[in-house]
Amino acid sequence: MKKDVRYRVAEIIDKGLLHGVLVINNEFKSVFINDALCNMWHISEEEFINKSILDIFYNGNKKKSCGSYQGPLIETMDTGEQFSACEVYLNMPSQEGKWFLVSTFLLRDENGLPEFAVGNYIMIDKFKMFENKLNVVNMNIIKAFCKAIGVRDLYTMQHSENVAALIVGLTEYMKLPASEVTMAYLAGIVHDVGKIGISEEILNKPSRLTDVEYEVIKRHPSKGADILKEVEEFATLAEIVRHHHERYDGKGYPSGLQGENIPWISRMLTICDAYDAMTSLRCYCEPHSVEEALIEIESCAGKQFDPSISNVFIDFIRECNGDLGLNAVIST
Ligand SMILES: [Fe+2]
């Protein structure tokens, strides 16, 4: 039974759709949980597997006292309705609750009856922390962008949350004013929004990109900026996003800006972006250790990266021992 579930889940993962994964059967018992979700929930597979998630989380009740379901995975198993990227606050046994972006899928048996429900979980705690710092309309626009990125390419969604957590940590470490921290956070979240227009074959290609494919990828900062600048209040954000792949030595793209001509939040973003890409597990390369990534940043200071921001970033990561609670990105 378990092998069968793993095989079917692996099929979905192979389509690049999932991160933290939980599968329950029609008795609401967990039959599969992956390492990424065990890490996010601070539990071991042994203490979770073959147990009812209703008993673990909700005293055996499928629904709350108000009549709504406890969570989307339970609702999917009970009604067959599937959910795409909905925000859910999950209470954890013996720890603080956390916000997740949850998508669910129903697997049916050969007779068409519901057999398993699969939940995909992305932690969005930082995102929720900043939610009240924007007006409702702008927040909804940012959320729409996030969902668009997440639905197309979950690496980008998870990477965006990680980059946002890094840049917030860095700006707070530098004791910047709250308005700069918020702007940096938003830049982290939406910096790759221009990837919406790029095909999944290129985004999820398991091997090295061809020159032509790389040219397509290189268009994403300008595309992202063009999308963002449609909203008047996002003009500054759009320019930060436009220049997040510039290099300090002027050899970057799209404009070949050099040194301090590059917006300074873009210069911070470049370092956070590179650090997360180096330390996260992606489908086509092994992750670097924290120390290896810092050595790489140090060696590229003055070339790819702003040297003074690089120094501060390295101090910041060493001081927090690389422990920022970032989400691991699982490999296919
Ligand atoms: Fe990018």
Tab-separated table of C-alpha atoms and ligand atoms in Angstrom:
chain	number	residue	atom	x	y	z
A	1	MET	CA	0.000	0.000	0.000
A	2	LYS	CA	2.677	2.495	1.089
A	3	LYS	CA	4.848	1.727	-1.929
A	4	ASP	CA	1.883	2.332	-4.186
A	5	VAL	CA	1.204	5.719	-2.590
A	6	ARG	CA	4.877	6.717	-2.831
A	7	TYR	CA	4.858	5.812	-6.511
A	8	ARG	CA	1.762	7.856	-7.194
A	9	VAL	CA	3.031	10.805	-5.167
A	10	ALA	CA	6.373	10.591	-6.962
A	11	GLU	CA	4.486	10.923	-10.238
A	12	ILE	CA	3.012	14.226	-9.065
A	13	ILE	CA	6.358	15.439	-7.705
A	14	ASP	CA	7.921	14.612	-11.059
A	15	LYS	CA	5.601	17.171	-12.595
A	16	GLY	CA	7.243	19.735	-10.337
A	17	LEU	CA	4.049	20.444	-8.419
A	18	LEU	CA	4.884	19.676	-4.826
A	19	HIS	CA	7.074	20.671	-1.888
A	20	GLY	CA	6.184	19.643	1.662
A	21	VAL	CA	3.920	16.641	1.089
A	22	LEU	CA	1.358	14.820	3.227
A	23	VAL	CA	-0.886	12.010	1.960
A	24	ILE	CA	-3.874	10.766	3.941
A	25	ASN	CA	-6.209	7.852	3.209
A	26	ASN	CA	-10.003	7.848	3.392
A	27	GLU	CA	-9.819	7.145	7.137
A	28	PHE	CA	-7.811	10.398	7.498
A	29	LYS	CA	-4.716	8.440	8.479
A	30	SER	CA	-1.397	9.735	7.186
A	31	VAL	CA	0.201	7.223	4.824
A	32	PHE	CA	3.057	9.386	3.547
A	33	ILE	CA	4.896	12.463	4.774
A	34	ASN	CA	8.084	13.720	3.180
A	35	ASP	CA	11.224	14.978	4.919
A	36	ALA	CA	10.586	18.624	3.990
A	37	LEU	CA	7.236	18.617	5.829
A	38	CYS	CA	8.647	16.716	8.833
A	39	ASN	CA	11.244	19.501	9.106
A	40	MET	CA	8.664	22.282	8.788
A	41	TRP	CA	6.417	20.679	11.405
A	42	HIS	CA	9.260	19.524	13.681
A	43	ILE	CA	7.974	15.959	13.763
A	44	SER	CA	9.408	12.579	12.804
A	45	GLU	CA	7.839	10.280	10.232
A	46	GLU	CA	7.482	7.553	12.891
A	47	GLU	CA	5.350	9.675	15.221
A	48	PHE	CA	3.014	10.695	12.371
A	49	ILE	CA	2.654	7.802	9.954
A	50	ASN	CA	-0.471	5.586	10.112
A	51	LYS	CA	-2.073	7.906	12.661
A	52	SER	CA	-5.249	9.923	12.168
A	53	ILE	CA	-4.483	13.581	11.507
A	54	LEU	CA	-7.886	14.332	13.049
A	55	ASP	CA	-6.671	12.820	16.331
A	56	ILE	CA	-3.240	14.466	16.160
A	57	PHE	CA	-4.445	17.972	15.356
A	58	TYR	CA	-8.173	18.260	16.026
A	59	ASN	CA	-9.359	15.935	18.829
A	60	GLY	CA	-10.922	13.635	16.245
A	61	ASN	CA	-13.193	16.309	14.714
A	62	LYS	CA	-13.330	16.914	10.942
A	63	LYS	CA	-15.076	20.238	11.420
A	64	LYS	CA	-14.755	23.219	13.710
A	65	SER	CA	-17.626	24.217	15.999
A	66	CYS	CA	-18.665	26.819	13.364
A	67	GLY	CA	-19.225	23.996	10.841
A	68	SER	CA	-16.283	24.653	8.504
A	69	TYR	CA	-13.610	22.032	7.918
A	70	GLN	CA	-10.473	22.044	10.052
A	71	GLY	CA	-8.280	22.296	6.954
A	72	PRO	CA	-8.259	21.923	3.167
A	73	LEU	CA	-6.748	18.421	3.122
A	74	ILE	CA	-9.555	17.076	5.327
A	75	GLU	CA	-12.149	18.840	3.175
A	76	THR	CA	-10.611	17.392	0.007
A	77	MET	CA	-10.786	13.848	1.430
A	78	ASP	CA	-14.358	14.345	2.651
A	79	THR	CA	-15.885	16.180	-0.310
A	80	GLY	CA	-13.510	15.656	-3.250
A	81	GLU	CA	-13.050	19.418	-3.697
A	82	GLN	CA	-9.430	20.318	-4.471
A	83	PHE	CA	-7.708	23.572	-3.462
A	84	SER	CA	-5.019	25.628	-5.143
A	85	ALA	CA	-2.643	27.764	-3.089
A	86	CYS	CA	-4.942	28.716	-0.211
A	87	GLU	CA	-3.580	30.333	2.944
A	88	VAL	CA	-4.096	28.266	6.069
A	89	TYR	CA	-3.028	28.754	9.693
A	90	LEU	CA	-2.178	25.344	11.122
A	91	ASN	CA	-2.038	24.671	14.812
A	92	MET	CA	0.837	22.317	15.606
A	93	PRO	CA	0.894	19.861	18.498
A	94	SER	CA	3.076	21.388	21.250
A	95	GLN	CA	4.358	24.348	19.231
A	96	GLU	CA	3.237	27.684	17.819
A	97	GLY	CA	0.934	27.584	14.796
A	98	LYS	CA	2.279	28.558	11.377
A	99	TRP	CA	0.889	29.933	8.133
A	100	PHE	CA	1.085	27.731	5.031
A	101	LEU	CA	0.146	28.018	1.391
A	102	VAL	CA	-1.720	24.755	0.792
A	103	SER	CA	-2.749	22.993	-2.406
A	104	THR	CA	-4.611	19.687	-2.349
A	105	PHE	CA	-5.213	16.877	-4.842
A	106	LEU	CA	-7.567	13.898	-4.708
A	107	LEU	CA	-6.471	10.452	-5.886
A	108	ARG	CA	-9.248	8.018	-6.777
A	109	ASP	CA	-9.140	4.216	-6.910
A	110	GLU	CA	-9.898	2.188	-10.041
A	111	ASN	CA	-13.645	2.452	-9.294
A	112	GLY	CA	-13.443	6.226	-9.153
A	113	LEU	CA	-13.865	6.417	-5.375
A	114	PRO	CA	-11.755	8.807	-3.252
A	115	GLU	CA	-8.745	6.851	-1.978
A	116	PHE	CA	-6.071	9.372	-0.971
A	117	ALA	CA	-5.793	13.134	-0.545
A	118	VAL	CA	-2.421	14.787	-1.173
A	119	GLY	CA	-1.514	18.091	0.481
A	120	ASN	CA	1.299	20.385	-0.654
A	121	TYR	CA	2.601	22.792	1.998
A	122	ILE	CA	4.710	25.934	1.649
A	123	MET	CA	5.491	27.935	4.779
A	124	ILE	CA	4.479	31.607	4.427
A	125	ASP	CA	4.969	32.908	7.965
A	126	LYS	CA	7.111	35.871	6.885
A	127	PHE	CA	4.578	36.774	4.209
A	128	LYS	CA	1.792	36.949	6.777
A	129	MET	CA	3.975	39.034	9.095
A	130	PHE	CA	4.199	41.780	6.479
A	131	GLU	CA	0.610	41.539	5.319
A	132	ASN	CA	-0.627	44.319	7.609
A	133	LYS	CA	2.046	46.750	6.408
A	134	LEU	CA	0.443	47.262	3.000
A	135	ASN	CA	-2.963	48.514	2.073
A	136	VAL	CA	-5.487	45.841	1.165
A	137	VAL	CA	-5.485	46.496	-2.581
A	138	ASN	CA	-1.699	46.377	-2.903
A	139	MET	CA	-1.480	43.301	-0.699
A	140	ASN	CA	-4.017	41.536	-2.892
A	141	ILE	CA	-1.972	42.410	-5.970
A	142	ILE	CA	1.188	41.020	-4.348
A	143	LYS	CA	-0.730	37.877	-3.347
A	144	ALA	CA	-1.983	37.451	-6.907
A	145	PHE	CA	1.620	37.662	-8.157
A	146	CYS	CA	2.714	35.107	-5.561
A	147	LYS	CA	0.013	32.687	-6.573
A	148	ALA	CA	0.914	33.176	-10.218
A	149	ILE	CA	4.573	32.391	-9.476
A	150	GLY	CA	3.660	29.471	-7.223
A	151	VAL	CA	1.291	27.817	-9.638
A	152	ARG	CA	3.800	28.046	-12.471
A	153	ASP	CA	6.947	27.043	-10.656
A	154	LEU	CA	7.050	26.101	-7.004
A	155	TYR	CA	10.814	26.444	-6.798
A	156	THR	CA	10.360	30.132	-7.576
A	157	MET	CA	7.627	30.515	-4.957
A	158	GLN	CA	9.657	28.856	-2.216
A	159	HIS	CA	12.832	30.602	-3.343
A	160	SER	CA	11.003	33.956	-3.183
A	161	GLU	CA	9.938	33.349	0.438
A	162	ASN	CA	13.506	32.357	1.318
A	163	VAL	CA	15.029	35.406	-0.400
A	164	ALA	CA	12.478	37.630	1.335
A	165	ALA	CA	13.383	36.114	4.739
A	166	LEU	CA	17.093	36.655	3.999
A	167	ILE	CA	16.747	40.253	2.855
A	168	VAL	CA	14.515	41.123	5.823
A	169	GLY	CA	17.111	39.596	8.158
A	170	LEU	CA	19.853	41.576	6.409
A	171	THR	CA	18.001	44.910	6.478
A	172	GLU	CA	17.110	44.435	10.137
A	173	TYR	CA	20.743	43.521	10.883
A	174	MET	CA	21.730	46.787	9.177
A	175	LYS	CA	19.153	48.604	11.341
A	176	LEU	CA	17.410	50.158	8.336
A	177	PRO	CA	14.108	51.997	8.831
A	178	ALA	CA	10.893	49.951	8.757
A	179	SER	CA	9.856	51.387	5.364
A	180	GLU	CA	13.091	50.068	3.777
A	181	VAL	CA	12.617	46.668	5.447
A	182	THR	CA	9.092	46.420	3.987
A	183	MET	CA	10.297	47.483	0.534
A	184	ALA	CA	13.131	44.923	0.722
A	185	TYR	CA	10.672	42.229	1.789
A	186	LEU	CA	8.350	42.948	-1.140
A	187	ALA	CA	11.304	42.963	-3.521
A	188	GLY	CA	12.319	39.533	-2.195
A	189	ILE	CA	8.820	38.161	-2.709
A	190	VAL	CA	8.210	39.471	-6.235
A	191	HIS	CA	11.742	39.646	-7.691
A	192	ASP	CA	11.155	36.696	-10.041
A	193	VAL	CA	7.562	37.561	-10.976
A	194	GLY	CA	8.739	38.009	-14.597
A	195	LYS	CA	9.233	34.237	-14.769
A	196	ILE	CA	5.441	33.934	-15.150
A	197	GLY	CA	5.852	34.243	-18.916
A	198	ILE	CA	8.585	31.588	-19.242
A	199	SER	CA	7.711	28.018	-20.242
A	200	GLU	CA	7.836	25.269	-17.625
A	201	GLU	CA	10.195	23.256	-19.859
A	202	ILE	CA	12.830	25.967	-19.451
A	203	LEU	CA	12.108	26.796	-15.791
A	204	ASN	CA	12.220	23.176	-14.663
A	205	LYS	CA	14.854	21.914	-17.098
A	206	PRO	CA	16.907	19.324	-15.217
A	207	SER	CA	20.069	20.018	-17.263
A	208	ARG	CA	22.101	23.082	-18.223
A	209	LEU	CA	20.284	25.692	-20.334
A	210	THR	CA	21.206	26.308	-23.967
A	211	ASP	CA	22.292	29.831	-24.985
A	212	VAL	CA	18.861	30.495	-26.488
A	213	GLU	CA	17.086	29.306	-23.317
A	214	TYR	CA	19.388	31.434	-21.177
A	215	GLU	CA	18.464	34.490	-23.277
A	216	VAL	CA	14.797	33.749	-22.522
A	217	ILE	CA	15.524	33.503	-18.771
A	218	LYS	CA	17.452	36.789	-18.902
A	219	ARG	CA	14.304	38.638	-19.918
A	220	HIS	CA	12.571	37.979	-16.562
A	221	PRO	CA	13.836	41.063	-14.619
A	222	SER	CA	12.545	43.464	-17.296
A	223	LYS	CA	9.309	41.525	-17.693
A	224	GLY	CA	8.790	41.571	-13.919
A	225	ALA	CA	9.429	45.312	-13.771
A	226	ASP	CA	7.011	45.926	-16.640
A	227	ILE	CA	4.284	43.989	-14.812
A	228	LEU	CA	4.888	45.803	-11.507
A	229	LYS	CA	5.071	49.320	-12.918
A	230	GLU	CA	1.459	48.965	-14.087
A	231	VAL	CA	0.624	49.671	-10.429
A	232	GLU	CA	1.558	53.289	-9.764
A	233	GLU	CA	2.638	52.706	-6.165
A	234	PHE	CA	5.010	49.925	-7.233
A	235	ALA	CA	7.239	52.185	-9.389
A	236	THR	CA	10.219	51.953	-6.995
A	237	LEU	CA	9.681	48.226	-6.509
A	238	ALA	CA	9.619	47.774	-10.292
A	239	GLU	CA	13.056	49.395	-10.673
A	240	ILE	CA	14.512	47.254	-7.862
A	241	VAL	CA	13.194	44.135	-9.600
A	242	ARG	CA	14.450	45.321	-13.013
A	243	HIS	CA	18.020	45.449	-11.720
A	244	HIS	CA	18.282	42.369	-9.491
A	245	HIS	CA	20.582	40.606	-11.975
A	246	GLU	CA	22.951	43.523	-12.538
A	247	ARG	CA	26.550	42.946	-11.444
A	248	TYR	CA	28.687	45.382	-9.473
A	249	ASP	CA	31.326	45.253	-12.260
A	250	GLY	CA	28.719	46.220	-14.895
A	251	LYS	CA	28.630	42.813	-16.616
A	252	GLY	CA	25.105	41.920	-15.525
A	253	TYR	CA	21.715	42.329	-17.178
A	254	PRO	CA	19.403	43.854	-18.375
A	255	SER	CA	21.066	47.313	-18.371
A	256	GLY	CA	24.722	46.631	-17.530
A	257	LEU	CA	24.533	49.152	-14.663
A	258	GLN	CA	27.674	49.411	-12.570
A	259	GLY	CA	28.465	49.922	-8.869
A	260	GLU	CA	26.277	52.378	-7.036
A	261	ASN	CA	24.232	53.131	-10.131
A	262	ILE	CA	22.427	49.883	-9.300
A	263	PRO	CA	19.571	50.534	-6.813
A	264	TRP	CA	20.896	49.511	-3.453
A	265	ILE	CA	18.053	47.148	-2.516
A	266	SER	CA	18.752	45.413	-5.869
A	267	ARG	CA	22.386	44.982	-4.778
A	268	MET	CA	21.226	43.355	-1.526
A	269	LEU	CA	18.722	41.245	-3.430
A	270	THR	CA	21.423	39.913	-5.783
A	271	ILE	CA	23.405	38.553	-2.831
A	272	CYS	CA	20.383	37.039	-1.031
A	273	ASP	CA	19.175	35.519	-4.319
A	274	ALA	CA	22.567	33.930	-5.030
A	275	TYR	CA	22.960	32.660	-1.454
A	276	ASP	CA	19.547	30.930	-1.475
A	277	ALA	CA	20.133	29.462	-4.947
A	278	MET	CA	23.483	28.058	-3.752
A	279	THR	CA	22.201	26.591	-0.473
A	280	SER	CA	18.790	25.218	-1.602
A	281	LEU	CA	18.274	21.800	-3.051
A	282	ARG	CA	17.249	22.256	-6.672
A	283	CYS	CA	16.534	19.661	-9.296
A	284	TYR	CA	19.781	20.140	-11.221
A	285	CYS	CA	22.551	20.686	-8.693
A	286	GLU	CA	23.753	19.711	-5.229
A	287	PRO	CA	23.409	22.457	-2.588
A	288	HIS	CA	26.458	24.222	-1.126
A	289	SER	CA	26.972	24.285	2.633
A	290	VAL	CA	26.484	27.673	4.328
A	291	GLU	CA	30.261	28.122	4.613
A	292	GLU	CA	30.875	27.201	0.934
A	293	ALA	CA	28.240	29.721	-0.140
A	294	LEU	CA	29.807	32.474	1.997
A	295	ILE	CA	33.261	31.745	0.542
A	296	GLU	CA	31.744	32.037	-2.940
A	297	ILE	CA	30.123	35.378	-2.051
A	298	GLU	CA	33.425	36.634	-0.626
A	299	SER	CA	35.295	35.633	-3.790
A	300	CYS	CA	32.729	37.408	-6.005
A	301	ALA	CA	32.703	40.631	-3.921
A	302	GLY	CA	33.616	43.570	-6.134
A	303	LYS	CA	32.821	41.545	-9.286
A	304	GLN	CA	29.286	40.173	-9.086
A	305	PHE	CA	28.427	41.657	-5.683
A	306	ASP	CA	28.715	45.013	-3.905
A	307	PRO	CA	31.805	44.471	-1.684
A	308	SER	CA	30.561	46.350	1.382
A	309	ILE	CA	27.114	44.681	1.332
A	310	SER	CA	28.855	41.302	0.823
A	311	ASN	CA	30.880	41.858	4.008
A	312	VAL	CA	27.803	42.771	6.027
A	313	PHE	CA	25.878	39.799	4.596
A	314	ILE	CA	28.659	37.385	5.546
A	315	ASP	CA	28.771	38.779	9.105
A	316	PHE	CA	24.983	38.564	9.319
A	317	ILE	CA	24.819	34.901	8.220
A	318	ARG	CA	27.733	33.893	10.464
A	319	GLU	CA	26.110	35.610	13.440
A	320	CYS	CA	22.826	33.774	12.945
A	321	ASN	CA	24.746	30.548	12.111
A	322	GLY	CA	22.839	30.240	8.854
A	323	ASP	CA	19.724	29.431	10.880
A	324	LEU	CA	16.946	31.553	9.394
A	325	GLY	CA	14.265	28.869	9.330
A	326	LEU	CA	14.359	28.823	5.529
A	327	ASN	CA	12.272	26.252	3.721
A	328	ALA	CA	14.185	23.425	2.097
A	329	VAL	CA	13.261	22.956	-1.540
A	330	ILE	CA	12.901	19.309	-2.319
A	331	SER	CA	14.493	17.825	-5.357
A	332	THR	CA	12.628	15.882	-8.005
B	1	FE	FE	15.887	36.423	-10.886
